[in-house]
Short mmCIF file of N, CA and C in Angstrom, two decimals:
data_model
loop_
_atom_site.label_atom_id
_atom_site.label_comp_id
_atom_site.label_asym_id
_atom_site.label_seq_id
_atom_site.Cartn_x
_atom_site.Cartn_y
_atom_site.Cartn_z
N UNK A 1 0.84 -1.17 0.00
CA UNK A 1 0.00 0.00 0.00
C UNK A 1 0.89 1.23 0.00
N UNK A 2 0.66 2.09 -0.92
CA UNK A 2 1.48 3.30 -1.02
C UNK A 2 0.68 4.51 -0.56
N UNK A 3 1.39 5.43 -0.04
CA UNK A 3 0.80 6.66 0.48
C UNK A 3 0.92 7.75 -0.56
N UNK A 4 -0.20 8.29 -0.98
CA UNK A 4 -0.14 9.39 -1.93
C UNK A 4 -0.73 10.62 -1.27
N UNK A 5 0.04 11.67 -1.26
CA UNK A 5 -0.34 12.88 -0.56
C UNK A 5 -1.54 13.57 -1.17
N UNK A 6 -1.72 13.53 -2.40
CA UNK A 6 -2.76 14.27 -3.08
C UNK A 6 -4.15 13.64 -2.93
N UNK A 7 -4.25 12.37 -2.57
CA UNK A 7 -5.54 11.71 -2.56
C UNK A 7 -6.34 11.90 -1.27
N UNK A 8 -5.71 12.36 -0.20
CA UNK A 8 -6.40 12.54 1.08
C UNK A 8 -6.73 14.01 1.29
N UNK A 9 -8.01 14.27 1.46
CA UNK A 9 -8.39 15.65 1.78
C UNK A 9 -9.16 15.62 3.10
N UNK A 10 -9.05 16.67 3.87
CA UNK A 10 -9.72 16.74 5.16
C UNK A 10 -9.21 17.93 5.94
N UNK A 11 -9.70 18.05 7.17
CA UNK A 11 -9.31 19.16 8.04
C UNK A 11 -8.09 18.77 8.86
N UNK A 12 -7.20 19.70 9.03
CA UNK A 12 -6.10 19.48 9.96
C UNK A 12 -6.58 19.84 11.36
N UNK A 13 -5.80 19.53 12.35
CA UNK A 13 -6.16 19.82 13.73
C UNK A 13 -6.32 21.32 13.94
N UNK A 14 -5.47 22.13 13.38
CA UNK A 14 -5.56 23.58 13.51
C UNK A 14 -6.86 24.09 12.91
N UNK A 15 -7.21 23.59 11.74
CA UNK A 15 -8.46 24.02 11.10
C UNK A 15 -9.67 23.64 11.94
N UNK A 16 -9.66 22.46 12.54
CA UNK A 16 -10.76 22.03 13.41
C UNK A 16 -10.87 22.92 14.65
N UNK A 17 -9.73 23.26 15.26
CA UNK A 17 -9.76 24.13 16.43
C UNK A 17 -10.28 25.53 16.09
N UNK A 18 -9.89 26.05 14.93
CA UNK A 18 -10.38 27.37 14.51
C UNK A 18 -11.89 27.31 14.25
N UNK A 19 -12.36 26.26 13.61
CA UNK A 19 -13.79 26.11 13.35
C UNK A 19 -14.58 25.99 14.65
N UNK A 20 -14.06 25.23 15.61
CA UNK A 20 -14.72 25.07 16.91
C UNK A 20 -14.76 26.40 17.67
N UNK A 21 -13.67 27.15 17.61
CA UNK A 21 -13.62 28.44 18.27
C UNK A 21 -14.64 29.41 17.67
N UNK A 22 -14.74 29.44 16.36
CA UNK A 22 -15.72 30.31 15.69
C UNK A 22 -17.15 29.89 16.04
N UNK A 23 -17.42 28.61 16.09
CA UNK A 23 -18.74 28.12 16.46
C UNK A 23 -19.10 28.54 17.88
N UNK A 24 -18.17 28.39 18.81
CA UNK A 24 -18.43 28.77 20.21
C UNK A 24 -18.64 30.27 20.34
N UNK A 25 -17.90 31.06 19.61
CA UNK A 25 -18.05 32.52 19.64
C UNK A 25 -19.42 32.93 19.12
N UNK A 26 -19.83 32.37 18.00
CA UNK A 26 -21.14 32.69 17.43
C UNK A 26 -22.27 32.24 18.35
N UNK A 27 -22.15 31.07 18.95
CA UNK A 27 -23.18 30.57 19.86
C UNK A 27 -23.32 31.45 21.10
N UNK A 28 -22.21 31.90 21.66
CA UNK A 28 -22.28 32.74 22.85
C UNK A 28 -22.85 34.12 22.51
N UNK A 29 -22.50 34.68 21.36
CA UNK A 29 -23.06 35.97 20.95
C UNK A 29 -24.54 35.85 20.66
N UNK A 30 -24.98 34.74 20.11
CA UNK A 30 -26.39 34.53 19.83
C UNK A 30 -27.20 34.49 21.12
N UNK A 31 -26.70 33.79 22.12
CA UNK A 31 -27.39 33.71 23.40
C UNK A 31 -27.47 35.09 24.06
N UNK A 32 -26.38 35.85 24.05
CA UNK A 32 -26.39 37.18 24.63
C UNK A 32 -27.35 38.10 23.87
N UNK A 33 -27.40 37.98 22.57
CA UNK A 33 -28.31 38.85 21.80
C UNK A 33 -29.77 38.51 22.10
N UNK A 34 -30.09 37.24 22.35
CA UNK A 34 -31.45 36.88 22.73
C UNK A 34 -31.84 37.51 24.07
N UNK A 35 -30.92 37.57 25.01
CA UNK A 35 -31.20 38.17 26.31
C UNK A 35 -31.40 39.68 26.20
N UNK A 36 -30.70 40.32 25.25
CA UNK A 36 -30.85 41.76 25.05
C UNK A 36 -32.14 42.07 24.30
N UNK A 37 -32.45 41.27 23.29
CA UNK A 37 -33.65 41.50 22.48
C UNK A 37 -34.91 41.29 23.31
N UNK A 38 -34.96 40.26 24.10
CA UNK A 38 -36.14 39.96 24.89
C UNK A 38 -35.75 39.89 26.36
N UNK A 39 -35.87 41.02 27.11
CA UNK A 39 -35.43 41.04 28.51
C UNK A 39 -36.22 40.08 29.39
N UNK A 40 -37.47 39.81 29.05
CA UNK A 40 -38.26 38.88 29.85
C UNK A 40 -37.94 37.44 29.57
N UNK A 41 -36.91 37.18 28.79
CA UNK A 41 -36.51 35.82 28.44
C UNK A 41 -36.15 35.01 29.68
N UNK A 42 -35.52 35.69 30.64
CA UNK A 42 -35.21 35.02 31.89
C UNK A 42 -36.51 34.89 32.68
N UNK A 43 -36.85 33.68 33.02
CA UNK A 43 -38.14 33.40 33.63
C UNK A 43 -38.17 33.89 35.07
N UNK A 44 -39.24 34.65 35.40
CA UNK A 44 -39.44 35.04 36.79
C UNK A 44 -39.99 33.83 37.51
N UNK A 45 -39.55 33.68 38.72
CA UNK A 45 -40.06 32.54 39.47
C UNK A 45 -40.35 32.95 40.89
N UNK A 46 -41.21 32.22 41.51
CA UNK A 46 -41.56 32.50 42.89
C UNK A 46 -40.71 31.67 43.83
N UNK A 47 -41.15 31.65 45.06
CA UNK A 47 -40.44 30.87 46.09
C UNK A 47 -40.93 29.44 46.05
N UNK A 48 -40.02 28.51 46.24
CA UNK A 48 -40.48 27.14 46.41
C UNK A 48 -40.60 26.85 47.90
N UNK A 49 -41.25 25.78 48.23
CA UNK A 49 -41.57 25.48 49.63
C UNK A 49 -40.32 25.31 50.49
N UNK A 50 -39.28 24.70 49.95
CA UNK A 50 -38.06 24.48 50.74
C UNK A 50 -37.33 25.78 51.05
N UNK A 51 -37.28 26.71 50.08
CA UNK A 51 -36.66 28.01 50.33
C UNK A 51 -37.39 28.75 51.44
N UNK A 52 -38.72 28.74 51.37
CA UNK A 52 -39.52 29.45 52.37
C UNK A 52 -39.34 28.81 53.75
N UNK A 53 -39.33 27.50 53.81
CA UNK A 53 -39.16 26.80 55.09
C UNK A 53 -37.79 27.08 55.70
N UNK A 54 -36.76 27.07 54.88
CA UNK A 54 -35.41 27.37 55.37
C UNK A 54 -35.32 28.80 55.88
N UNK A 55 -35.93 29.73 55.16
CA UNK A 55 -35.96 31.13 55.61
C UNK A 55 -36.64 31.23 56.97
N UNK A 56 -37.78 30.58 57.14
CA UNK A 56 -38.49 30.60 58.42
C UNK A 56 -37.63 30.03 59.55
N UNK A 57 -36.95 28.94 59.29
CA UNK A 57 -36.11 28.33 60.32
C UNK A 57 -34.97 29.28 60.72
N UNK A 58 -34.34 29.94 59.75
CA UNK A 58 -33.25 30.86 60.05
C UNK A 58 -33.74 32.05 60.87
N UNK A 59 -34.88 32.63 60.49
CA UNK A 59 -35.40 33.78 61.23
C UNK A 59 -35.84 33.35 62.62
N UNK A 60 -36.49 32.19 62.74
CA UNK A 60 -36.93 31.72 64.06
C UNK A 60 -35.72 31.50 64.98
N UNK A 61 -34.64 30.95 64.46
CA UNK A 61 -33.43 30.75 65.26
C UNK A 61 -32.90 32.09 65.77
N UNK A 62 -32.84 33.08 64.87
CA UNK A 62 -32.37 34.42 65.26
C UNK A 62 -33.28 35.03 66.33
N UNK A 63 -34.59 34.91 66.14
CA UNK A 63 -35.55 35.50 67.09
C UNK A 63 -35.42 34.83 68.44
N UNK A 64 -35.25 33.52 68.47
CA UNK A 64 -35.12 32.81 69.75
C UNK A 64 -33.83 33.17 70.49
N UNK A 65 -32.77 33.48 69.76
CA UNK A 65 -31.50 33.83 70.39
C UNK A 65 -31.44 35.29 70.81
N UNK A 66 -32.40 36.10 70.37
CA UNK A 66 -32.33 37.54 70.59
C UNK A 66 -32.66 37.91 72.03
N UNK A 67 -31.93 38.90 72.56
CA UNK A 67 -32.24 39.43 73.88
C UNK A 67 -33.22 40.59 73.79
N UNK A 68 -33.25 41.28 72.64
CA UNK A 68 -34.26 42.31 72.42
C UNK A 68 -34.65 42.31 70.94
N UNK A 69 -35.91 42.69 70.69
CA UNK A 69 -36.46 42.66 69.33
C UNK A 69 -37.19 43.96 69.08
N UNK A 70 -36.98 44.53 67.89
CA UNK A 70 -37.75 45.71 67.51
C UNK A 70 -37.97 45.71 66.00
N UNK A 71 -39.05 46.36 65.60
CA UNK A 71 -39.38 46.51 64.18
C UNK A 71 -39.46 47.99 63.89
N UNK A 72 -38.62 48.46 62.95
CA UNK A 72 -38.60 49.86 62.56
C UNK A 72 -38.43 49.94 61.06
N UNK A 73 -39.25 50.78 60.41
CA UNK A 73 -39.15 50.99 58.96
C UNK A 73 -39.15 49.68 58.18
N UNK A 74 -40.03 48.77 58.57
CA UNK A 74 -40.18 47.50 57.86
C UNK A 74 -38.92 46.64 57.92
N UNK A 75 -38.12 46.82 58.96
CA UNK A 75 -36.92 46.02 59.17
C UNK A 75 -37.00 45.41 60.56
N UNK A 76 -36.52 44.20 60.70
CA UNK A 76 -36.49 43.50 61.97
C UNK A 76 -35.10 43.65 62.57
N UNK A 77 -35.03 44.22 63.78
CA UNK A 77 -33.75 44.41 64.47
C UNK A 77 -33.73 43.50 65.69
N UNK A 78 -32.64 42.77 65.84
CA UNK A 78 -32.46 41.83 66.95
C UNK A 78 -31.12 42.07 67.61
N UNK A 79 -31.06 41.97 68.92
CA UNK A 79 -29.78 41.99 69.63
C UNK A 79 -29.44 40.55 69.99
N UNK A 80 -28.40 40.03 69.35
CA UNK A 80 -27.97 38.64 69.56
C UNK A 80 -26.51 38.67 69.98
N UNK A 81 -26.23 38.27 71.21
CA UNK A 81 -24.85 38.22 71.72
C UNK A 81 -24.14 39.57 71.52
N UNK A 82 -24.77 40.63 71.93
CA UNK A 82 -24.26 42.02 71.87
C UNK A 82 -23.98 42.50 70.43
N UNK A 83 -24.61 41.86 69.45
CA UNK A 83 -24.50 42.29 68.06
C UNK A 83 -25.89 42.68 67.57
N UNK A 84 -25.96 43.77 66.80
CA UNK A 84 -27.23 44.20 66.24
C UNK A 84 -27.42 43.52 64.89
N UNK A 85 -28.38 42.62 64.82
CA UNK A 85 -28.69 41.87 63.61
C UNK A 85 -29.93 42.49 62.99
N UNK A 86 -29.87 42.78 61.69
CA UNK A 86 -31.05 43.30 60.99
C UNK A 86 -31.41 42.37 59.85
N UNK A 87 -32.72 42.18 59.67
CA UNK A 87 -33.25 41.41 58.56
C UNK A 87 -34.14 42.37 57.79
N UNK A 88 -33.79 42.60 56.51
CA UNK A 88 -34.43 43.68 55.77
C UNK A 88 -34.53 43.34 54.28
N UNK A 89 -35.48 43.98 53.58
CA UNK A 89 -35.53 43.80 52.13
C UNK A 89 -34.42 44.59 51.46
N UNK A 90 -33.93 44.06 50.35
CA UNK A 90 -32.88 44.72 49.58
C UNK A 90 -33.06 44.32 48.12
N UNK A 91 -33.72 45.17 47.35
CA UNK A 91 -34.03 44.82 45.97
C UNK A 91 -34.99 43.66 45.93
N UNK A 92 -34.63 42.57 45.26
CA UNK A 92 -35.49 41.39 45.18
C UNK A 92 -35.04 40.29 46.12
N UNK A 93 -34.31 40.65 47.17
CA UNK A 93 -33.86 39.67 48.17
C UNK A 93 -34.15 40.18 49.57
N UNK A 94 -34.08 39.27 50.52
CA UNK A 94 -34.10 39.63 51.94
C UNK A 94 -32.71 39.32 52.46
N UNK A 95 -32.11 40.32 53.10
CA UNK A 95 -30.74 40.13 53.57
C UNK A 95 -30.66 40.24 55.08
N UNK A 96 -29.57 39.70 55.60
CA UNK A 96 -29.25 39.76 57.04
C UNK A 96 -27.95 40.52 57.17
N UNK A 97 -27.94 41.49 58.09
CA UNK A 97 -26.72 42.26 58.33
C UNK A 97 -26.41 42.22 59.82
N UNK A 98 -25.15 42.26 60.15
CA UNK A 98 -24.70 42.28 61.54
C UNK A 98 -23.94 43.58 61.78
N UNK A 99 -24.41 44.35 62.76
CA UNK A 99 -23.81 45.65 63.09
C UNK A 99 -23.70 46.55 61.85
N UNK A 100 -24.76 46.59 61.06
CA UNK A 100 -24.86 47.41 59.85
C UNK A 100 -23.74 47.15 58.83
N UNK A 101 -23.23 45.95 58.82
CA UNK A 101 -22.25 45.59 57.81
C UNK A 101 -22.53 44.16 57.35
N UNK A 102 -21.97 43.81 56.23
CA UNK A 102 -22.19 42.48 55.68
C UNK A 102 -23.44 42.44 54.82
N UNK A 103 -23.64 41.30 54.19
CA UNK A 103 -24.74 41.18 53.24
C UNK A 103 -25.01 39.69 53.03
N UNK A 104 -25.64 39.04 54.00
CA UNK A 104 -25.97 37.62 53.87
C UNK A 104 -27.38 37.51 53.30
N UNK A 105 -27.51 36.88 52.15
CA UNK A 105 -28.81 36.75 51.50
C UNK A 105 -29.58 35.58 52.09
N UNK A 106 -30.80 35.87 52.57
CA UNK A 106 -31.62 34.84 53.20
C UNK A 106 -32.69 34.29 52.26
N UNK A 107 -33.24 35.15 51.40
CA UNK A 107 -34.34 34.73 50.54
C UNK A 107 -34.29 35.52 49.23
N UNK A 108 -34.45 34.83 48.11
CA UNK A 108 -34.38 35.43 46.79
C UNK A 108 -35.77 35.55 46.17
N UNK A 109 -35.87 36.31 45.10
CA UNK A 109 -37.08 36.41 44.28
C UNK A 109 -38.29 36.94 45.04
N UNK A 110 -38.11 38.02 45.78
CA UNK A 110 -39.23 38.63 46.48
C UNK A 110 -39.51 40.01 45.89
N UNK A 111 -40.78 40.40 45.95
CA UNK A 111 -41.12 41.75 45.51
C UNK A 111 -41.39 42.67 46.68
N UNK A 112 -41.83 42.11 47.83
CA UNK A 112 -42.05 42.96 49.01
C UNK A 112 -41.95 42.15 50.29
N UNK A 113 -41.62 42.87 51.36
CA UNK A 113 -41.55 42.29 52.70
C UNK A 113 -42.24 43.25 53.65
N UNK A 114 -43.17 42.75 54.44
CA UNK A 114 -43.82 43.53 55.49
C UNK A 114 -43.55 42.85 56.81
N UNK A 115 -43.09 43.63 57.79
CA UNK A 115 -42.77 43.09 59.12
C UNK A 115 -43.63 43.82 60.13
N UNK A 116 -44.31 43.07 60.99
CA UNK A 116 -45.16 43.63 62.04
C UNK A 116 -44.76 43.04 63.38
N UNK A 117 -44.93 43.84 64.43
CA UNK A 117 -44.70 43.34 65.78
C UNK A 117 -45.95 43.59 66.59
N UNK A 118 -46.48 42.54 67.21
CA UNK A 118 -47.66 42.62 68.06
C UNK A 118 -47.29 42.00 69.39
N UNK A 119 -46.84 42.82 70.34
CA UNK A 119 -46.35 42.29 71.60
C UNK A 119 -45.06 41.53 71.38
N UNK A 120 -45.05 40.25 71.76
CA UNK A 120 -43.88 39.41 71.54
C UNK A 120 -43.86 38.76 70.16
N UNK A 121 -45.01 38.75 69.50
CA UNK A 121 -45.12 38.08 68.21
C UNK A 121 -44.58 38.95 67.08
N UNK A 122 -43.76 38.35 66.22
CA UNK A 122 -43.25 39.00 65.02
C UNK A 122 -43.93 38.32 63.83
N UNK A 123 -44.56 39.10 62.96
CA UNK A 123 -45.21 38.57 61.77
C UNK A 123 -44.51 39.11 60.53
N UNK A 124 -44.32 38.24 59.56
CA UNK A 124 -43.73 38.64 58.28
C UNK A 124 -44.66 38.22 57.17
N UNK A 125 -44.80 39.10 56.20
CA UNK A 125 -45.57 38.82 55.00
C UNK A 125 -44.66 39.09 53.81
N UNK A 126 -44.37 38.05 53.05
CA UNK A 126 -43.46 38.13 51.91
C UNK A 126 -44.25 37.85 50.65
N UNK A 127 -44.10 38.74 49.66
CA UNK A 127 -44.71 38.52 48.35
C UNK A 127 -43.59 38.23 47.36
N UNK A 128 -43.72 37.11 46.64
CA UNK A 128 -42.66 36.75 45.70
C UNK A 128 -42.89 37.42 44.35
N UNK A 129 -41.99 37.19 43.40
CA UNK A 129 -42.06 37.85 42.09
C UNK A 129 -43.27 37.42 41.26
N UNK A 130 -43.84 36.27 41.57
CA UNK A 130 -45.02 35.79 40.86
C UNK A 130 -46.28 36.43 41.43
N UNK A 131 -46.20 36.98 42.65
CA UNK A 131 -47.34 37.61 43.29
C UNK A 131 -47.96 36.79 44.41
N UNK A 132 -47.39 35.64 44.72
CA UNK A 132 -47.90 34.80 45.80
C UNK A 132 -47.40 35.33 47.13
N UNK A 133 -48.31 35.40 48.11
CA UNK A 133 -47.97 35.93 49.43
C UNK A 133 -47.75 34.79 50.42
N UNK A 134 -46.69 34.92 51.20
CA UNK A 134 -46.34 33.93 52.23
C UNK A 134 -46.36 34.63 53.59
N UNK A 135 -46.90 33.94 54.60
CA UNK A 135 -46.99 34.51 55.95
C UNK A 135 -46.21 33.63 56.92
N UNK A 136 -45.62 34.27 57.93
CA UNK A 136 -44.93 33.54 59.00
C UNK A 136 -45.03 34.35 60.28
N UNK A 137 -45.14 33.64 61.39
CA UNK A 137 -45.15 34.26 62.72
C UNK A 137 -44.00 33.66 63.53
N UNK A 138 -43.31 34.53 64.28
CA UNK A 138 -42.16 34.10 65.06
C UNK A 138 -42.35 34.55 66.50
N UNK A 139 -41.92 33.71 67.43
CA UNK A 139 -42.06 34.01 68.84
C UNK A 139 -40.72 33.80 69.54
N UNK A 140 -40.29 34.75 70.35
CA UNK A 140 -39.04 34.56 71.10
C UNK A 140 -39.25 33.60 72.26
N UNK A 141 -38.16 33.06 72.77
CA UNK A 141 -38.24 32.20 73.94
C UNK A 141 -38.06 33.11 75.16
N UNK A 142 -39.17 33.49 75.71
CA UNK A 142 -39.20 34.31 76.91
C UNK A 142 -40.22 33.69 77.85
N UNK A 143 -40.20 34.09 79.11
CA UNK A 143 -41.14 33.56 80.07
C UNK A 143 -42.56 33.87 79.62
N UNK A 144 -43.36 32.82 79.45
CA UNK A 144 -44.75 33.00 79.05
C UNK A 144 -44.95 33.26 77.57
N UNK A 145 -43.91 33.19 76.77
CA UNK A 145 -44.05 33.45 75.34
C UNK A 145 -44.60 32.23 74.62
N UNK A 146 -45.29 32.45 73.53
CA UNK A 146 -45.83 31.37 72.73
C UNK A 146 -44.70 30.73 71.93
N UNK A 147 -44.91 29.50 71.56
CA UNK A 147 -43.95 28.82 70.68
C UNK A 147 -44.53 28.81 69.27
N UNK A 148 -43.71 28.63 68.25
CA UNK A 148 -44.20 28.70 66.88
C UNK A 148 -45.21 27.61 66.56
N UNK A 149 -45.24 26.52 67.33
CA UNK A 149 -46.17 25.45 67.02
C UNK A 149 -47.53 25.66 67.68
N UNK A 150 -47.65 26.66 68.56
CA UNK A 150 -48.94 26.88 69.20
C UNK A 150 -49.90 27.57 68.24
N UNK A 151 -51.19 27.38 68.45
CA UNK A 151 -52.18 27.98 67.57
C UNK A 151 -52.57 29.35 68.09
N UNK A 152 -52.94 30.20 67.16
CA UNK A 152 -53.35 31.57 67.52
C UNK A 152 -54.87 31.59 67.63
N UNK A 153 -55.38 32.42 68.54
CA UNK A 153 -56.83 32.56 68.70
C UNK A 153 -57.29 33.81 68.02
#
């Protein structure tokens, strides 16, 4: 069997790499142009049950550890181990801050947060981006305080 150079045609490795690079560049530009052309292309979504439950557990833990609780300007302020912890809305998220610094995200995809205090009870009403409203009540561990599993009258 003899090898003849002229009879074999095809792509070299360099040509294949250049073609692959051009394909990847065009594909990435196409995706970016779709996001610019149609801004609503990214799907809005609401809260799922596990996200909401985890958020409730985190806030309840903070409330139970707090030595003092106050609600001001739709923000929840807690004193935990001589640190001022705030839970507040920030754009489309709910964040936790310690001593007015930091930015720990607790819950995503929200459109509004309402915080109420009625005696020892803290109530939160969260509306997600889809428009569904979620409610939660939190109780500190103090003498005579209700627990989260007790029913309200």
